Amino acid sequence: MTRHQRQIRRAQLLRIFAQGMLFLTLLMLSGIVIFILASGLPHINMQLLFGDYGKYPSIKPALLGTLSLTLLALVIAAPIGIGTALFLTEYTRTRSHLIRAIRIASETLSGIPSIVYGIFGYLVFAVALGFKYSLLGGGITLAIMILPLVVRSTEESLLAVPQSLREASLALGASKVRMIFTIVLPCAMSGILTSLILAAGRVISESAVLILTIGMVVNKMPESLMSPGTSLALDVYYFGSNGYPEQAAATGVVLLIVMIGINLLAVFLGKVFGKGELMHG
Amino acid sequence: MGKNAISVKDCNLHYGSVPALKNVTMDIRERKVTALIGPSGCGKSTFLRIFNRMNDLIESCRITGEILVEGNDIYASGVDVIQLRKTVGMVFQKPNPFPMSIYDNIAFAPRTFGIRKKAELSEIIERTLYRAGLWYEVKDRLHQSALGLSGGQQQRLCIARALAAEPRILLMDEPTSALDPISTGTIEALIMELKAEYTIVIVTHNMQQATRISDKTAFFLLGELVEYGGTQKVFSNPFDGRTESYITGRFG
Amino acid sequence: MRTIYRFIRARDSLMRGVFFACALFCLLALGCICAFLLMDGLPFIARVGAANFFGTTWNLHENLYGILPMIIASLYVTGLATLIGVVTGLGTAVALYKFCPKKMVHPIRQLVNLLAGVPSVIYGLFGMIVLVPFLREYISPNGVGYGVLAASVILGIMVLPTIVSVSLDALDAVPKSYYEGSLALGATREQTVFTVMVPAAKSGILAAVVLSIARAIGETMAVIMVIGGSPVMPESLFQSVRTLTANIAMGATELFGDAVTALVATGVVLFVFTLFLNISFSLLKREKA
């Protein structure tokens, strides 16, 4: 074989290797999902979903916990995140140092591991503010965690709004605030909604933060936001490591279904709103 | 002799350290159409955007000199830009209707200034659409999206939208350059009608258009005002050799 | 009319203030996180002494807080997971790029994106009820399934979606003309991809690697479900150990006395690691741009 032929041969082997890896990736990723579905689906029943936690475990407290954590985190992170993105995109003319600092802060925040957020939440809410373990503390910590995500994707949606629309509204005598609320935000709405939904997904799948902030009390319904609680993801961990593998898999299926639903909703929103809105880009 | 709507004295404008306008002095007559012509990048659009302070949006832009609109220095401190932009309307190169209904597009400016009553708004909408020659085409679909209109209709909608703010001066930045010849004709006819009530300053690339619709023409080259006078005079008997070269098509 | 302008101006500056406050909040949040961690963590390290804190024994009852075993375990797991993830993920990306039926590319990408959203506890659960028993029965020489290998495999799979989609983006960003130019010179498709396109996408691929390192070192839940949790020096792939993240999460269930501050100090160390990775990631991104 000549050197040239050997080179061609080697590249072909690499190609076969790459194709094998593609196959392996698909096999592993879908294998995990299929396995969880197969071992969890048969164990989903009314007792698990909506029963009282007694002799048999139930995820009713987790459903309530996940719902309240998600709403809490979004209610806090959405206005602050959107406000920050508006400040960064619509008012960047002055104070460029400040803008840079905010960018760096938000990038750094997005890189912090969630367990570090957890320990921060524990120090601030459970200890310093004296909340003990509470849904409120967990929700606020999660809000801070998703803030960079909301800021970044809102910024992208805002930047996609054509400059010509901003100019048109300003030229008509609109103030900046009126321009933002009547033109810029409505045009960017689908992108912002999509990013909020994805942020909700991040909250729902999170568990490391919650171990340290809401306490993983799996067997009691939370009475208020100041009560300790649990979430779907925490329940998966709890059931898994406390000898209920079937319930863990069933809870995992519920979690997966919620996540897939959320992703589909995001795609759907993007399609529905995305059309006809920014026609003249 | 009419009054001056706009009066510019020794205006210099820089983007960063790059000069874009050099010592421009020029008076613009009330209720006349004034055309600004010149090759691309000569500063005519920049000049137009001085009068409603749209250059404020560009960070590195610095302006010196005295710019009076209806006798008031618009770059003095304490000037309300919003009030200025209500007096000085603008129509852009590419039709840019908002992605909302025709009705809401026109109602945008009146609502900005606190008009909320339905009857009042409807009256303004009918009047301005009529004024812009669009009423009969759209009166049955006022609540449909403005993006469904043709390019020419969109541009007339933008003119109507500007008129709804009740300006006295109308700036037009190459308003027909994105349109087909028929729509261009309609818009030109509209401009001729509007000049009875409004002072119109129009930037155009199209010299035939300038001769067809303007009373006075200003020729810009490399940030300088080379020649300014009656349109007839500028095109038939220019004072400056560079103007002649440009209008006869030797460059630009 | 006058009052309307005054009202508009007032509303404008008010809202500007509101947006500004929101932006400040982001700065403040980062400041608070740093302040709380450092204020609690650094004095602790100073008090027990760096030799103790970076020592080899973690025993809360004897006031020994050595996190060296956790650092080592974190590095092992991260390194091995990244190796697994990058080899598989990069191969997958290249196959998706040119060596896969065109019709399949889009659905596979969608699927991979969807899988990127699978919560990490699901991966952990899979590891716990499938991978660990499998390793114990068939692979492990000592009858232990928990440990570095199990954690690495799970994390390696977990970071796959990220690696695939970031490196595929990087490959897609390479100008098509390179490909055509190389083919025109007589190279085969395979040669072109491996000797021209992949090297041209180098910095983007490197960014994917850094990103996955950051995810692997920061991951908690998937790890604690398969790693065992004994705070000892890792000496084998099949042995119950603890990573930095696992130390914080597992310590949380045994909070007493100085234990909390020890966990905070562990958090500081983790924070420093990820900060370093973030900076390298931004530098790589800047270089690419």
PDB file of N, CA and C in Angstrom, chain A residues 46-61 219 221:
ATOM      1  N   MET A  46     -52.901   5.902  41.209  1.00  0.00           N
ATOM      2  CA  MET A  46     -53.521   7.029  41.887  1.00  0.00           C
ATOM      3  C   MET A  46     -52.902   7.271  43.256  1.00  0.00           C
ATOM      4  N   GLN A  47     -52.570   6.154  43.947  1.00  0.00           N
ATOM      5  CA  GLN A  47     -51.967   6.316  45.268  1.00  0.00           C
ATOM      6  C   GLN A  47     -50.669   7.113  45.155  1.00  0.00           C
ATOM      7  N   LEU A  48     -49.838   6.756  44.178  1.00  0.00           N
ATOM      8  CA  LEU A  48     -48.561   7.442  44.041  1.00  0.00           C
ATOM      9  C   LEU A  48     -48.775   8.909  43.677  1.00  0.00           C
ATOM     10  N   LEU A  49     -49.712   9.148  42.757  1.00  0.00           N
ATOM     11  CA  LEU A  49     -49.880  10.517  42.272  1.00  0.00           C
ATOM     12  C   LEU A  49     -50.591  11.400  43.283  1.00  0.00           C
ATOM     13  N   PHE A  50     -51.757  10.927  43.747  1.00  0.00           N
ATOM     14  CA  PHE A  50     -52.581  11.845  44.533  1.00  0.00           C
ATOM     15  C   PHE A  50     -52.953  11.317  45.912  1.00  0.00           C
ATOM     16  N   GLY A  51     -52.428  10.150  46.285  1.00  0.00           N
ATOM     17  CA  GLY A  51     -52.799   9.598  47.585  1.00  0.00           C
ATOM     18  C   GLY A  51     -52.128  10.348  48.723  1.00  0.00           C
ATOM     19  N   ASP A  52     -52.571  10.063  49.936  1.00  0.00           N
ATOM     20  CA  ASP A  52     -51.889  10.639  51.090  1.00  0.00           C
ATOM     21  C   ASP A  52     -50.665   9.799  51.397  1.00  0.00           C
ATOM     22  N   TYR A  53     -49.626  10.476  51.861  1.00  0.00           N
ATOM     23  CA  TYR A  53     -48.396   9.764  52.154  1.00  0.00           C
ATOM     24  C   TYR A  53     -48.575   9.027  53.479  1.00  0.00           C
ATOM     25  N   GLY A  54     -48.641   7.716  53.405  1.00  0.00           N
ATOM     26  CA  GLY A  54     -48.805   6.964  54.649  1.00  0.00           C
ATOM     27  C   GLY A  54     -48.019   5.683  54.541  1.00  0.00           C
ATOM     28  N   LYS A  55     -48.773   4.597  54.484  1.00  0.00           N
ATOM     29  CA  LYS A  55     -48.135   3.299  54.358  1.00  0.00           C
ATOM     30  C   LYS A  55     -47.406   3.200  53.013  1.00  0.00           C
ATOM     31  N   TYR A  56     -48.052   3.760  51.969  1.00  0.00           N
ATOM     32  CA  TYR A  56     -47.423   3.787  50.661  1.00  0.00           C
ATOM     33  C   TYR A  56     -46.987   5.211  50.338  1.00  0.00           C
ATOM     34  N   PRO A  57     -45.845   5.324  49.634  1.00  0.00           N
ATOM     35  CA  PRO A  57     -45.381   6.672  49.316  1.00  0.00           C
ATOM     36  C   PRO A  57     -46.273   7.349  48.269  1.00  0.00           C
ATOM     37  N   SER A  58     -46.232   8.669  48.277  1.00  0.00           N
ATOM     38  CA  SER A  58     -47.002   9.445  47.316  1.00  0.00           C
ATOM     39  C   SER A  58     -46.178  10.649  46.894  1.00  0.00           C
ATOM     40  N   ILE A  59     -46.439  11.133  45.692  1.00  0.00           N
ATOM     41  CA  ILE A  59     -45.689  12.313  45.257  1.00  0.00           C
ATOM     42  C   ILE A  59     -46.553  13.556  45.289  1.00  0.00           C
ATOM     43  N   LYS A  60     -47.708  13.462  45.984  1.00  0.00           N
ATOM     44  CA  LYS A  60     -48.565  14.645  46.047  1.00  0.00           C
ATOM     45  C   LYS A  60     -47.823  15.853  46.644  1.00  0.00           C
ATOM     46  N   PRO A  61     -47.078  15.682  47.764  1.00  0.00           N
ATOM     47  CA  PRO A  61     -46.335  16.840  48.289  1.00  0.00           C
ATOM     48  C   PRO A  61     -45.321  17.368  47.273  1.00  0.00           C
ATOM     49  N   ASN A 219     -42.827  13.442  53.046  1.00  0.00           N
ATOM     50  CA  ASN A 219     -44.073  12.813  53.466  1.00  0.00           C
ATOM     51  C   ASN A 219     -45.111  13.775  54.039  1.00  0.00           C
ATOM     52  N   MET A 221     -47.500  17.374  53.328  1.00  0.00           N
ATOM     53  CA  MET A 221     -47.898  18.451  52.435  1.00  0.00           C
ATOM     54  C   MET A 221     -47.411  19.767  53.026  1.00  0.00           C
TER      55      MET A 221
END
